PDB file of C-alpha atoms in Angstrom:
ATOM      1  CA  MET A   1      -0.889  -3.456   9.530  1.00 42.00           C
ATOM      2  CA  ALA A   2      -3.580  -1.308   8.020  1.00 38.00           C
ATOM      3  CA  ARG A   3      -6.936  -2.936   7.562  1.00 39.00           C
ATOM      4  CA  ASN A   4     -10.132  -2.435   5.631  1.00 39.00           C
ATOM      5  CA  SER A   5     -13.342  -4.290   4.987  1.00 38.00           C
ATOM      6  CA  GLU A   6     -12.706  -4.677   1.256  1.00 41.00           C
ATOM      7  CA  SER A   7      -9.578  -4.839  -0.868  1.00 40.00           C
ATOM      8  CA  LYS A   8      -9.125  -4.045  -4.528  1.00 40.00           C
ATOM      9  CA  PRO A   9      -8.672  -6.998  -6.889  1.00 43.00           C
ATOM     10  CA  GLN A  10      -5.317  -8.649  -6.405  1.00 48.00           C
ATOM     11  CA  LYS A  11      -2.713  -9.197  -9.036  1.00 47.00           C
ATOM     12  CA  SER A  12      -2.225 -12.873  -9.763  1.00 46.00           C
ATOM     13  CA  VAL A  13       1.355 -13.985 -10.072  1.00 47.00           C
ATOM     14  CA  ALA A  14       2.563 -17.072 -11.835  1.00 42.00           C
ATOM     15  CA  SER A  15       3.821 -19.650  -9.382  1.00 44.00           C
ATOM     16  CA  GLU A  16       7.519 -19.135  -8.804  1.00 44.00           C
ATOM     17  CA  THR A  17      10.104 -20.859  -6.635  1.00 42.00           C
ATOM     18  CA  PHE A  18      11.289 -18.602  -3.835  1.00 40.00           C
ATOM     19  CA  ARG A  19      14.972 -17.922  -3.266  1.00 40.00           C
ATOM     20  CA  LEU A  20      16.215 -15.275  -0.877  1.00 37.00           C
ATOM     21  CA  PHE A  21      19.902 -14.733  -0.286  1.00 32.00           C
ATOM     22  CA  SER A  22      19.640 -12.708   2.917  1.00 33.00           C
ATOM     23  CA  SER A  23      18.945 -14.493   6.195  1.00 34.00           C
ATOM     24  CA  LEU A  24      17.496 -13.720   9.584  1.00 35.00           C
ATOM     25  CA  ASP A  25      21.020 -13.168  10.845  1.00 38.00           C
ATOM     26  CA  ASP A  26      21.254 -10.028   8.700  1.00 40.00           C
ATOM     27  CA  LYS A  27      20.030  -7.273  10.995  1.00 37.00           C
ATOM     28  CA  SER A  28      21.246  -4.358   8.885  1.00 35.00           C
ATOM     29  CA  ASN A  29      18.784  -1.480   8.504  1.00 36.00           C
ATOM     30  CA  LEU A  30      16.346  -3.322  10.761  1.00 35.00           C
ATOM     31  CA  ALA A  31      14.283  -1.084  12.993  1.00 36.00           C
ATOM     32  CA  LEU A  32      12.922  -2.843  16.049  1.00 36.00           C
ATOM     33  CA  SER A  33      10.091  -1.445  18.093  1.00 38.00           C
ATOM     34  CA  PHE A  34       8.332  -2.198  21.352  1.00 38.00           C
ATOM     35  CA  LEU A  35       7.034  -5.442  19.841  1.00 45.00           C
ATOM     36  CA  ASP A  36      10.485  -6.990  19.828  1.00 45.00           C
ATOM     37  CA  THR A  37      11.893  -6.775  23.301  1.00 46.00           C
ATOM     38  CA  SER A  38      14.379  -8.900  25.201  1.00 50.00           C
ATOM     39  CA  LYS A  39      12.089  -8.881  28.208  1.00 64.00           C
ATOM     40  CA  PRO A  40       9.759 -11.892  28.314  1.00 69.00           C
ATOM     41  CA  LEU A  41       6.112 -11.005  27.850  1.00 70.00           C
ATOM     42  CA  PRO A  42       3.289 -12.631  29.812  1.00 77.00           C
ATOM     43  CA  LYS A  43       1.537 -15.492  28.055  1.00 84.00           C
ATOM     44  CA  PRO A  44      -2.174 -16.200  28.219  1.00 85.00           C
ATOM     45  CA  PRO A  45      -3.213 -19.681  29.359  1.00 90.00           C
ATOM     46  CA  CYS A  46      -3.561 -22.312  26.631  1.00 96.00           C
ATOM     47  CA  ILE A  47      -7.181 -23.425  26.677  1.00 98.00           C
ATOM     48  CA  GLU A  48      -9.856 -24.832  24.438  1.00 98.00           C
ATOM     49  CA  VAL A  49     -12.824 -22.486  24.158  1.00 98.00           C
ATOM     50  CA  LEU A  50     -16.191 -24.178  23.753  1.00 98.00           C
ATOM     51  CA  PRO A  51     -18.964 -22.710  21.594  1.00 96.00           C
ATOM     52  CA  SER A  52     -21.129 -22.610  24.718  1.00 96.00           C
ATOM     53  CA  GLU A  53     -18.676 -20.094  26.212  1.00 97.00           C
ATOM     54  CA  VAL A  54     -19.451 -17.415  23.644  1.00 96.00           C
ATOM     55  CA  SER A  55     -19.726 -14.015  25.297  1.00 93.00           C
ATOM     56  CA  SER A  56     -23.216 -12.630  25.822  1.00 92.00           C
ATOM     57  CA  SER A  57     -22.044  -9.416  27.498  1.00 93.00           C
ATOM     58  CA  VAL A  58     -20.291  -7.884  24.460  1.00 95.00           C
ATOM     59  CA  LYS A  59     -22.267  -6.245  21.668  1.00 96.00           C
ATOM     60  CA  TYR A  60     -21.788  -8.165  18.393  1.00 97.00           C
ATOM     61  CA  THR A  61     -23.023  -6.837  15.074  1.00 97.00           C
ATOM     62  CA  VAL A  62     -22.645  -8.473  11.689  1.00 96.00           C
ATOM     63  CA  GLU A  63     -22.145  -7.167   8.174  1.00 96.00           C
ATOM     64  CA  PRO A  64     -21.398  -8.749   4.773  1.00 95.00           C
ATOM     65  CA  VAL A  65     -17.979  -8.893   3.141  1.00 94.00           C
ATOM     66  CA  ASN A  66     -18.241  -9.077  -0.636  1.00 93.00           C
ATOM     67  CA  LEU A  67     -15.237 -10.435  -2.500  1.00 90.00           C
ATOM     68  CA  GLY A  68     -16.267 -10.767  -6.123  1.00 84.00           C
ATOM     69  CA  GLY A  69     -18.562 -13.776  -6.254  1.00 85.00           C
ATOM     70  CA  LEU A  70     -18.022 -14.707  -2.615  1.00 90.00           C
ATOM     71  CA  THR A  71     -19.935 -13.182   0.285  1.00 91.00           C
ATOM     72  CA  LEU A  72     -19.204 -13.963   3.917  1.00 94.00           C
ATOM     73  CA  LEU A  73     -20.395 -12.398   7.145  1.00 95.00           C
ATOM     74  CA  LYS A  74     -18.049 -10.649   9.536  1.00 95.00           C
ATOM     75  CA  GLY A  75     -18.740  -9.484  13.044  1.00 97.00           C
ATOM     76  CA  ARG A  76     -17.808  -6.247  14.707  1.00 96.00           C
ATOM     77  CA  VAL A  77     -17.065  -5.818  18.411  1.00 95.00           C
ATOM     78  CA  SER A  78     -15.473  -3.039  20.430  1.00 93.00           C
ATOM     79  CA  THR A  79     -11.841  -3.369  21.522  1.00 91.00           C
ATOM     80  CA  GLN A  80     -12.686  -1.074  24.406  1.00 90.00           C
ATOM     81  CA  GLU A  81     -15.534  -3.326  25.484  1.00 92.00           C
ATOM     82  CA  VAL A  82     -13.545  -6.578  25.242  1.00 93.00           C
ATOM     83  CA  PHE A  83     -10.057  -5.541  26.382  1.00 91.00           C
ATOM     84  CA  LYS A  84     -10.562  -2.073  27.876  1.00 87.00           C
ATOM     85  CA  LEU A  85      -8.225  -0.717  25.196  1.00 82.00           C
ATOM     86  CA  ALA A  86      -9.156   2.358  23.175  1.00 74.00           C
ATOM     87  CA  ASN A  87      -8.750   1.676  19.436  1.00 64.00           C
ATOM     88  CA  SER A  88      -5.598  -0.330  19.993  1.00 65.00           C
ATOM     89  CA  ASP A  89      -4.189  -2.500  17.213  1.00 65.00           C
ATOM     90  CA  LEU A  90      -2.257  -4.573  19.730  1.00 73.00           C
ATOM     91  CA  GLU A  91      -0.655  -4.627  23.135  1.00 80.00           C
ATOM     92  CA  PRO A  92       2.114  -7.249  23.510  1.00 77.00           C
ATOM     93  CA  GLY A  93       1.266  -9.984  25.960  1.00 77.00           C
ATOM     94  CA  LYS A  94      -2.347  -8.858  26.260  1.00 83.00           C
ATOM     95  CA  TYR A  95      -3.922  -8.320  22.834  1.00 88.00           C
ATOM     96  CA  GLU A  96      -2.484  -9.134  19.396  1.00 87.00           C
ATOM     97  CA  GLY A  97      -5.010  -7.443  17.122  1.00 89.00           C
ATOM     98  CA  GLY A  98      -7.455 -10.320  16.717  1.00 92.00           C
ATOM     99  CA  LEU A  99     -10.553  -8.106  16.694  1.00 93.00           C
ATOM    100  CA  LYS A 100      -9.437  -6.262  13.546  1.00 92.00           C
ATOM    101  CA  LEU A 101     -10.121  -7.481  10.026  1.00 94.00           C
ATOM    102  CA  TRP A 102      -6.682  -7.277   8.437  1.00 93.00           C
ATOM    103  CA  GLU A 103      -6.143  -6.908   4.692  1.00 94.00           C
ATOM    104  CA  GLY A 104      -4.106 -10.117   4.504  1.00 96.00           C
ATOM    105  CA  SER A 105      -7.084 -12.156   5.647  1.00 97.00           C
ATOM    106  CA  LEU A 106      -9.097 -10.921   2.677  1.00 96.00           C
ATOM    107  CA  ASP A 107      -6.163 -11.490   0.322  1.00 97.00           C
ATOM    108  CA  LEU A 108      -5.921 -15.076   1.539  1.00 98.00           C
ATOM    109  CA  LEU A 109      -9.665 -15.583   1.213  1.00 97.00           C
ATOM    110  CA  LYS A 110      -9.598 -14.431  -2.419  1.00 97.00           C
ATOM    111  CA  VAL A 111      -6.721 -16.785  -3.219  1.00 98.00           C
ATOM    112  CA  LEU A 112      -8.449 -19.779  -1.617  1.00 98.00           C
ATOM    113  CA  HIS A 113     -11.658 -19.020  -3.505  1.00 97.00           C
ATOM    114  CA  SER A 114      -9.742 -18.737  -6.787  1.00 97.00           C
ATOM    115  CA  GLU A 115      -7.764 -21.942  -6.189  1.00 97.00           C
ATOM    116  CA  VAL A 116     -10.966 -23.862  -5.468  1.00 97.00           C
ATOM    117  CA  GLN A 117     -12.661 -22.484  -8.580  1.00 95.00           C
ATOM    118  CA  LYS A 118      -9.685 -23.491 -10.727  1.00 96.00           C
ATOM    119  CA  GLY A 119      -9.662 -27.001  -9.284  1.00 97.00           C
ATOM    120  CA  GLN A 120      -6.243 -26.472  -7.701  1.00 96.00           C
ATOM    121  CA  LEU A 121      -7.467 -26.852  -4.127  1.00 98.00           C
ATOM    122  CA  SER A 122     -10.138 -28.895  -2.389  1.00 97.00           C
ATOM    123  CA  PHE A 123     -11.204 -28.670   1.239  1.00 97.00           C
ATOM    124  CA  THR A 124     -13.670 -31.560   1.092  1.00 95.00           C
ATOM    125  CA  GLY A 125     -12.918 -34.068   3.850  1.00 96.00           C
ATOM    126  CA  LYS A 126      -9.717 -32.253   4.867  1.00 97.00           C
ATOM    127  CA  ARG A 127      -8.325 -31.334   8.270  1.00 98.00           C
ATOM    128  CA  VAL A 128      -7.746 -27.566   8.406  1.00 98.00           C
ATOM    129  CA  LEU A 129      -6.098 -25.298  10.971  1.00 98.00           C
ATOM    130  CA  GLU A 130      -6.224 -21.497  10.928  1.00 98.00           C
ATOM    131  CA  ILE A 131      -3.471 -19.939  13.038  1.00 98.00           C
ATOM    132  CA  GLY A 132      -3.964 -16.434  14.426  1.00 97.00           C
ATOM    133  CA  CYS A 133      -7.530 -16.593  13.193  1.00 98.00           C
ATOM    134  CA  GLY A 134      -9.166 -13.420  14.542  1.00 97.00           C
ATOM    135  CA  HIS A 135     -12.375 -13.149  12.483  1.00 98.00           C
ATOM    136  CA  GLY A 136     -11.645 -16.627  11.100  1.00 98.00           C
ATOM    137  CA  LEU A 137     -12.883 -15.936   7.561  1.00 98.00           C
ATOM    138  CA  PRO A 138     -10.397 -18.248   5.778  1.00 98.00           C
ATOM    139  CA  GLY A 139     -11.261 -21.050   8.199  1.00 98.00           C
ATOM    140  CA  ILE A 140     -14.962 -20.333   7.747  1.00 97.00           C
ATOM    141  CA  PHE A 141     -14.502 -20.630   3.988  1.00 96.00           C
ATOM    142  CA  ALA A 142     -12.947 -24.057   4.588  1.00 97.00           C
ATOM    143  CA  CYS A 143     -16.003 -25.013   6.657  1.00 95.00           C
ATOM    144  CA  LEU A 144     -18.342 -23.969   3.860  1.00 93.00           C
ATOM    145  CA  GLN A 145     -16.269 -25.924   1.345  1.00 94.00           C
ATOM    146  CA  GLY A 146     -16.783 -29.214   3.169  1.00 93.00           C
ATOM    147  CA  ALA A 147     -13.698 -29.589   5.374  1.00 96.00           C
ATOM    148  CA  SER A 148     -14.262 -32.410   7.882  1.00 96.00           C
ATOM    149  CA  ILE A 149     -12.260 -30.718  10.641  1.00 98.00           C
ATOM    150  CA  VAL A 150     -11.562 -27.001  11.066  1.00 98.00           C
ATOM    151  CA  HIS A 151      -9.664 -25.790  14.116  1.00 98.00           C
ATOM    152  CA  PHE A 152      -9.274 -22.096  14.901  1.00 98.00           C
ATOM    153  CA  GLN A 153      -6.371 -20.764  16.983  1.00 98.00           C
ATOM    154  CA  ASP A 154      -5.896 -17.274  18.388  1.00 98.00           C
ATOM    155  CA  PHE A 155      -3.673 -15.720  21.039  1.00 96.00           C
ATOM    156  CA  ASN A 156      -6.660 -14.500  23.037  1.00 95.00           C
ATOM    157  CA  SER A 157      -9.562 -16.567  24.315  1.00 97.00           C
ATOM    158  CA  GLU A 158     -11.579 -13.323  24.399  1.00 96.00           C
ATOM    159  CA  VAL A 159     -11.260 -13.034  20.605  1.00 97.00           C
ATOM    160  CA  LEU A 160     -12.611 -16.550  20.174  1.00 98.00           C
ATOM    161  CA  LYS A 161     -15.507 -15.998  22.585  1.00 98.00           C
ATOM    162  CA  CYS A 162     -16.533 -12.548  21.366  1.00 98.00           C
ATOM    163  CA  LEU A 163     -15.796 -12.723  17.635  1.00 98.00           C
ATOM    164  CA  THR A 164     -14.566 -15.980  16.063  1.00 98.00           C
ATOM    165  CA  ILE A 165     -17.252 -18.328  17.379  1.00 98.00           C
ATOM    166  CA  PRO A 166     -20.094 -15.875  16.626  1.00 98.00           C
ATOM    167  CA  ASN A 167     -18.661 -15.392  13.119  1.00 97.00           C
ATOM    168  CA  VAL A 168     -18.518 -19.133  12.498  1.00 97.00           C
ATOM    169  CA  THR A 169     -22.078 -19.567  13.760  1.00 95.00           C
ATOM    170  CA  ALA A 170     -23.424 -16.667  11.686  1.00 95.00           C
ATOM    171  CA  ASN A 171     -21.845 -17.934   8.469  1.00 94.00           C
ATOM    172  CA  LEU A 172     -22.779 -21.590   8.889  1.00 92.00           C
ATOM    173  CA  LEU A 173     -26.388 -20.707   9.672  1.00 88.00           C
ATOM    174  CA  LYS A 174     -26.972 -18.024   7.065  1.00 81.00           C
ATOM    175  CA  ASN A 175     -24.484 -18.400   4.224  1.00 64.00           C
ATOM    176  CA  PRO A 176     -25.860 -20.225   1.162  1.00 55.00           C
ATOM    177  CA  HIS A 177     -22.484 -20.689  -0.522  1.00 54.00           C
ATOM    178  CA  HIS A 178     -21.688 -24.216   0.614  1.00 58.00           C
ATOM    179  CA  LEU A 179     -21.378 -27.595  -1.022  1.00 56.00           C
ATOM    180  CA  ASP A 180     -23.348 -29.911   1.204  1.00 61.00           C
ATOM    181  CA  THR A 181     -25.344 -29.092   4.326  1.00 64.00           C
ATOM    182  CA  ASN A 182     -24.765 -32.585   5.711  1.00 66.00           C
ATOM    183  CA  LEU A 183     -20.990 -32.202   5.386  1.00 65.00           C
ATOM    184  CA  ILE A 184     -21.082 -28.955   7.344  1.00 69.00           C
ATOM    185  CA  GLU A 185     -23.350 -30.311  10.076  1.00 72.00           C
ATOM    186  CA  GLU A 186     -21.144 -33.366  10.582  1.00 84.00           C
ATOM    187  CA  ALA A 187     -17.864 -31.413  10.573  1.00 92.00           C
ATOM    188  CA  GLU A 188     -15.805 -30.749  13.686  1.00 96.00           C
ATOM    189  CA  HIS A 189     -15.195 -27.088  14.563  1.00 97.00           C
ATOM    190  CA  ARG A 190     -13.014 -26.379  17.604  1.00 98.00           C
ATOM    191  CA  PHE A 191     -11.350 -23.294  19.054  1.00 98.00           C
ATOM    192  CA  PHE A 192      -7.997 -23.014  20.839  1.00 98.00           C
ATOM    193  CA  ALA A 193      -6.370 -20.048  22.579  1.00 98.00           C
ATOM    194  CA  GLY A 194      -2.754 -19.665  23.565  1.00 96.00           C
ATOM    195  CA  ASP A 195       0.777 -18.651  22.703  1.00 96.00           C
ATOM    196  CA  TRP A 196       2.467 -20.295  19.700  1.00 97.00           C
ATOM    197  CA  SER A 197       5.196 -21.699  21.936  1.00 96.00           C
ATOM    198  CA  GLU A 198       2.677 -23.770  23.924  1.00 96.00           C
ATOM    199  CA  VAL A 199      -0.584 -24.198  22.013  1.00 97.00           C
ATOM    200  CA  HIS A 200       0.644 -27.329  20.198  1.00 96.00           C
ATOM    201  CA  GLN A 201       0.078 -29.139  23.490  1.00 96.00           C
ATOM    202  CA  LEU A 202      -3.665 -28.675  22.956  1.00 97.00           C
ATOM    203  CA  LEU A 203      -4.035 -29.087  19.203  1.00 97.00           C
ATOM    204  CA  PRO A 204      -5.282 -32.624  18.458  1.00 96.00           C
ATOM    205  CA  HIS A 205      -3.455 -33.216  15.172  1.00 96.00           C
ATOM    206  CA  VAL A 206       0.169 -32.253  15.797  1.00 94.00           C
ATOM    207  CA  LEU A 207       3.277 -34.301  15.128  1.00 90.00           C
ATOM    208  CA  GLU A 208       5.321 -34.599  18.300  1.00 82.00           C
ATOM    209  CA  ASN A 209       7.949 -37.029  17.012  1.00 76.00           C
ATOM    210  CA  LYS A 210       9.026 -39.007  13.944  1.00 70.00           C
ATOM    211  CA  LYS A 211       6.703 -41.895  14.836  1.00 71.00           C
ATOM    212  CA  ASP A 212       3.720 -39.583  14.347  1.00 77.00           C
ATOM    213  CA  ILE A 213       4.559 -39.226  10.645  1.00 77.00           C
ATOM    214  CA  GLU A 214       3.129 -42.709  10.068  1.00 76.00           C
ATOM    215  CA  ASP A 215      -0.036 -41.888  12.003  1.00 84.00           C
ATOM    216  CA  PRO A 216      -2.847 -41.027   9.533  1.00 83.00           C
ATOM    217  CA  ALA A 217      -4.453 -38.778  12.168  1.00 84.00           C
ATOM    218  CA  ALA A 218      -1.296 -36.685  12.647  1.00 90.00           C
ATOM    219  CA  GLY A 219      -0.996 -33.307  11.005  1.00 96.00           C
ATOM    220  CA  TYR A 220      -3.362 -30.916   9.265  1.00 98.00           C
ATOM    221  CA  ASP A 221      -3.891 -31.208   5.519  1.00 98.00           C
ATOM    222  CA  ILE A 222      -4.179 -27.444   5.115  1.00 98.00           C
ATOM    223  CA  VAL A 223      -2.833 -24.732   7.440  1.00 98.00           C
ATOM    224  CA  LEU A 224      -3.957 -21.136   6.922  1.00 98.00           C
ATOM    225  CA  MET A 225      -2.631 -17.906   8.393  1.00 98.00           C
ATOM    226  CA  ALA A 226      -2.743 -14.200   7.598  1.00 98.00           C
ATOM    227  CA  GLU A 227      -0.889 -11.235   9.103  1.00 96.00           C
ATOM    228  CA  THR A 228       0.881 -13.438  11.654  1.00 97.00           C
ATOM    229  CA  ILE A 229       4.483 -12.680  10.643  1.00 97.00           C
ATOM    230  CA  TYR A 230       4.804  -9.023  11.628  1.00 93.00           C
ATOM    231  CA  SER A 231       7.223  -9.510  14.537  1.00 92.00           C
ATOM    232  CA  ILE A 232      10.676 -10.858  13.779  1.00 93.00           C
ATOM    233  CA  ALA A 233      11.037 -12.084  17.371  1.00 92.00           C
ATOM    234  CA  THR A 234       8.195 -14.596  16.999  1.00 94.00           C
ATOM    235  CA  LEU A 235       9.070 -15.985  13.553  1.00 97.00           C
ATOM    236  CA  PRO A 236      11.176 -18.952  14.780  1.00 97.00           C
ATOM    237  CA  ILE A 237       8.491 -19.942  17.323  1.00 97.00           C
ATOM    238  CA  LEU A 238       5.762 -19.711  14.707  1.00 98.00           C
ATOM    239  CA  TYR A 239       7.782 -21.724  12.205  1.00 98.00           C
ATOM    240  CA  GLU A 240       8.394 -24.528  14.701  1.00 97.00           C
ATOM    241  CA  LEU A 241       4.658 -24.668  15.406  1.00 98.00           C
ATOM    242  CA  LEU A 242       3.921 -24.937  11.683  1.00 97.00           C
ATOM    243  CA  LYS A 243       6.333 -27.850  11.313  1.00 96.00           C
ATOM    244  CA  LYS A 244       4.493 -29.666  14.092  1.00 96.00           C
ATOM    245  CA  CYS A 245       1.097 -28.983  12.530  1.00 97.00           C
ATOM    246  CA  ILE A 246       1.515 -29.661   8.823  1.00 97.00           C
ATOM    247  CA  ARG A 247       0.763 -33.150   7.584  1.00 95.00           C
ATOM    248  CA  ARG A 248       3.582 -35.053   5.915  1.00 93.00           C
ATOM    249  CA  PRO A 249       4.274 -35.460   3.122  1.00 91.00           C
ATOM    250  CA  CYS A 250       1.276 -33.844   1.427  1.00 94.00           C
ATOM    251  CA  GLY A 251       0.224 -30.991   3.736  1.00 96.00           C
ATOM    252  CA  VAL A 252       0.132 -27.412   2.451  1.00 98.00           C
ATOM    253  CA  LEU A 253       0.364 -24.013   4.095  1.00 98.00           C
ATOM    254  CA  TYR A 254      -1.112 -20.769   2.772  1.00 98.00           C
ATOM    255  CA  ILE A 255       0.335 -17.607   4.277  1.00 98.00           C
ATOM    256  CA  ALA A 256      -0.705 -14.012   3.604  1.00 98.00           C
ATOM    257  CA  GLY A 257       1.091 -10.933   4.814  1.00 97.00           C
ATOM    258  CA  LYS A 258       2.976  -7.795   3.910  1.00 96.00           C
ATOM    259  CA  LYS A 259       6.340  -8.106   2.232  1.00 95.00           C
ATOM    260  CA  HIS A 260       7.791  -5.890   4.962  1.00 94.00           C
ATOM    261  CA  TYR A 261       6.366  -4.647   8.257  1.00 93.00           C
ATOM    262  CA  PHE A 262       8.348  -1.471   8.788  1.00 87.00           C
ATOM    263  CA  GLY A 263       9.359  -0.816  12.363  1.00 83.00           C
ATOM    264  CA  VAL A 264       8.911  -4.380  13.624  1.00 83.00           C
ATOM    265  CA  GLY A 265      11.199  -6.302  11.291  1.00 87.00           C
ATOM    266  CA  GLY A 266       8.884  -9.054  10.113  1.00 94.00           C
ATOM    267  CA  GLY A 267       7.304  -9.764   6.749  1.00 97.00           C
ATOM    268  CA  THR A 268       6.915 -12.485   4.165  1.00 97.00           C
ATOM    269  CA  ARG A 269      10.516 -12.246   3.001  1.00 95.00           C
ATOM    270  CA  ARG A 270      11.950 -12.522   6.511  1.00 96.00           C
ATOM    271  CA  PHE A 271       9.750 -15.517   7.196  1.00 98.00           C
ATOM    272  CA  LEU A 272      10.645 -17.193   3.911  1.00 97.00           C
ATOM    273  CA  SER A 273      14.353 -16.731   4.521  1.00 97.00           C
ATOM    274  CA  LEU A 274      13.864 -18.825   7.661  1.00 97.00           C
ATOM    275  CA  VAL A 275      11.962 -21.438   5.640  1.00 97.00           C
ATOM    276  CA  GLU A 276      14.701 -21.552   3.019  1.00 97.00           C
ATOM    277  CA  LYS A 277      17.465 -21.895   5.591  1.00 97.00           C
ATOM    278  CA  ASP A 278      15.697 -24.819   7.248  1.00 97.00           C
ATOM    279  CA  GLY A 279      14.997 -26.610   3.955  1.00 96.00           C
ATOM    280  CA  PHE A 280      11.892 -28.457   5.158  1.00 95.00           C
ATOM    281  CA  MET A 281       9.354 -26.722   2.899  1.00 97.00           C
ATOM    282  CA  ALA A 282       9.312 -25.249  -0.588  1.00 97.00           C
ATOM    283  CA  ALA A 283       7.512 -21.949  -1.237  1.00 98.00           C
ATOM    284  CA  SER A 284       5.825 -20.483  -4.305  1.00 98.00           C
ATOM    285  CA  LEU A 285       4.262 -17.060  -4.742  1.00 98.00           C
ATOM    286  CA  VAL A 286       0.565 -17.255  -5.531  1.00 98.00           C
ATOM    287  CA  ALA A 287      -0.533 -13.607  -5.505  1.00 97.00           C
ATOM    288  CA  GLU A 288       0.826 -10.105  -5.046  1.00 97.00           C
ATOM    289  CA  VAL A 289      -1.302  -7.126  -4.045  1.00 95.00           C
ATOM    290  CA  ALA A 290      -0.018  -3.622  -4.719  1.00 92.00           C
ATOM    291  CA  ASP A 291      -3.173  -1.514  -4.525  1.00 86.00           C
ATOM    292  CA  GLY A 292      -1.616   1.467  -2.770  1.00 80.00           C
ATOM    293  CA  SER A 293      -3.612   1.006   0.427  1.00 75.00           C
ATOM    294  CA  SER A 294      -0.613  -0.396   2.311  1.00 75.00           C
ATOM    295  CA  ASN A 295       2.813  -1.931   1.811  1.00 88.00           C
ATOM    296  CA  VAL A 296       2.972  -4.581  -0.898  1.00 95.00           C
ATOM    297  CA  ARG A 297       1.168  -7.700   0.269  1.00 97.00           C
ATOM    298  CA  GLU A 298       1.724 -11.309  -0.805  1.00 98.00           C
ATOM    299  CA  VAL A 299       0.146 -14.736  -0.546  1.00 98.00           C
ATOM    300  CA  TRP A 300       2.485 -17.738  -0.574  1.00 98.00           C
ATOM    301  CA  LYS A 301       1.873 -21.469  -0.745  1.00 98.00           C
ATOM    302  CA  LEU A 302       4.281 -23.769   1.077  1.00 98.00           C
ATOM    303  CA  SER A 303       4.508 -27.543   0.820  1.00 97.00           C
ATOM    304  CA  VAL A 304       6.680 -30.197   2.416  1.00 94.00           C
ATOM    305  CA  LYS A 305       9.649 -31.123   0.245  1.00 92.00           C
TER     306      LYS A 305
END
């Protein structure tokens, strides 16, 4: 999961229906690493983090991210300072890489910006959830585009306190690229930490049973996530969370990630094979990025059938 602060322009791909004949049961040529272990890993507590809990003890610096007509602000904090880990991408059960700005997040941001410009997507008045948010740039873009509710979720509460909340604050205060100041000031922005197997218990707009489908307050209109599908062991848990979160019948999910994460078994194609097998959502490829900086990356749009 290489990362950088800017990506080269992505290659747009005509929307296509996804069909994958292999399934998650096919483990041939699959190399598993320390991320996928049969031993249960410790889970952090599921909690809501309030903006007033932002860390004042960790040094936070900010710099612009320019994405061809769109400029957002991103923070930088030290992994060593926050987690006492030296330049670590992740440590299972303790830190899942939320302080890094991953390429997939920028890919997703570019796609959302393009879809809005083309009139194919609107955030105005919508309920939005970003899963595995880290820096939270896609969710921040939704805030600036007039979403009425934006909820940010990350594995670690430390990431939310030291990076996500400061990023949201910096962008909402200083970024001029928004539709309506009143919409932003009246919007609800909340932050939730916890494991995907449990965090639905905290999220306000989940569907717990079939009766919730008729509830207009149940489900998120738009769910966003980037670089969350690297570990094959967590894909079923993540998928079940998504099904609880997406609004029916008109909710949409945007997912960005690498086609294959070598060594850990995950990737867009593994995730989509699970989606296809379940039959609940349809998927179409929105963009493909093959800029040579990493494995081929993709952005997919999923909708309820």
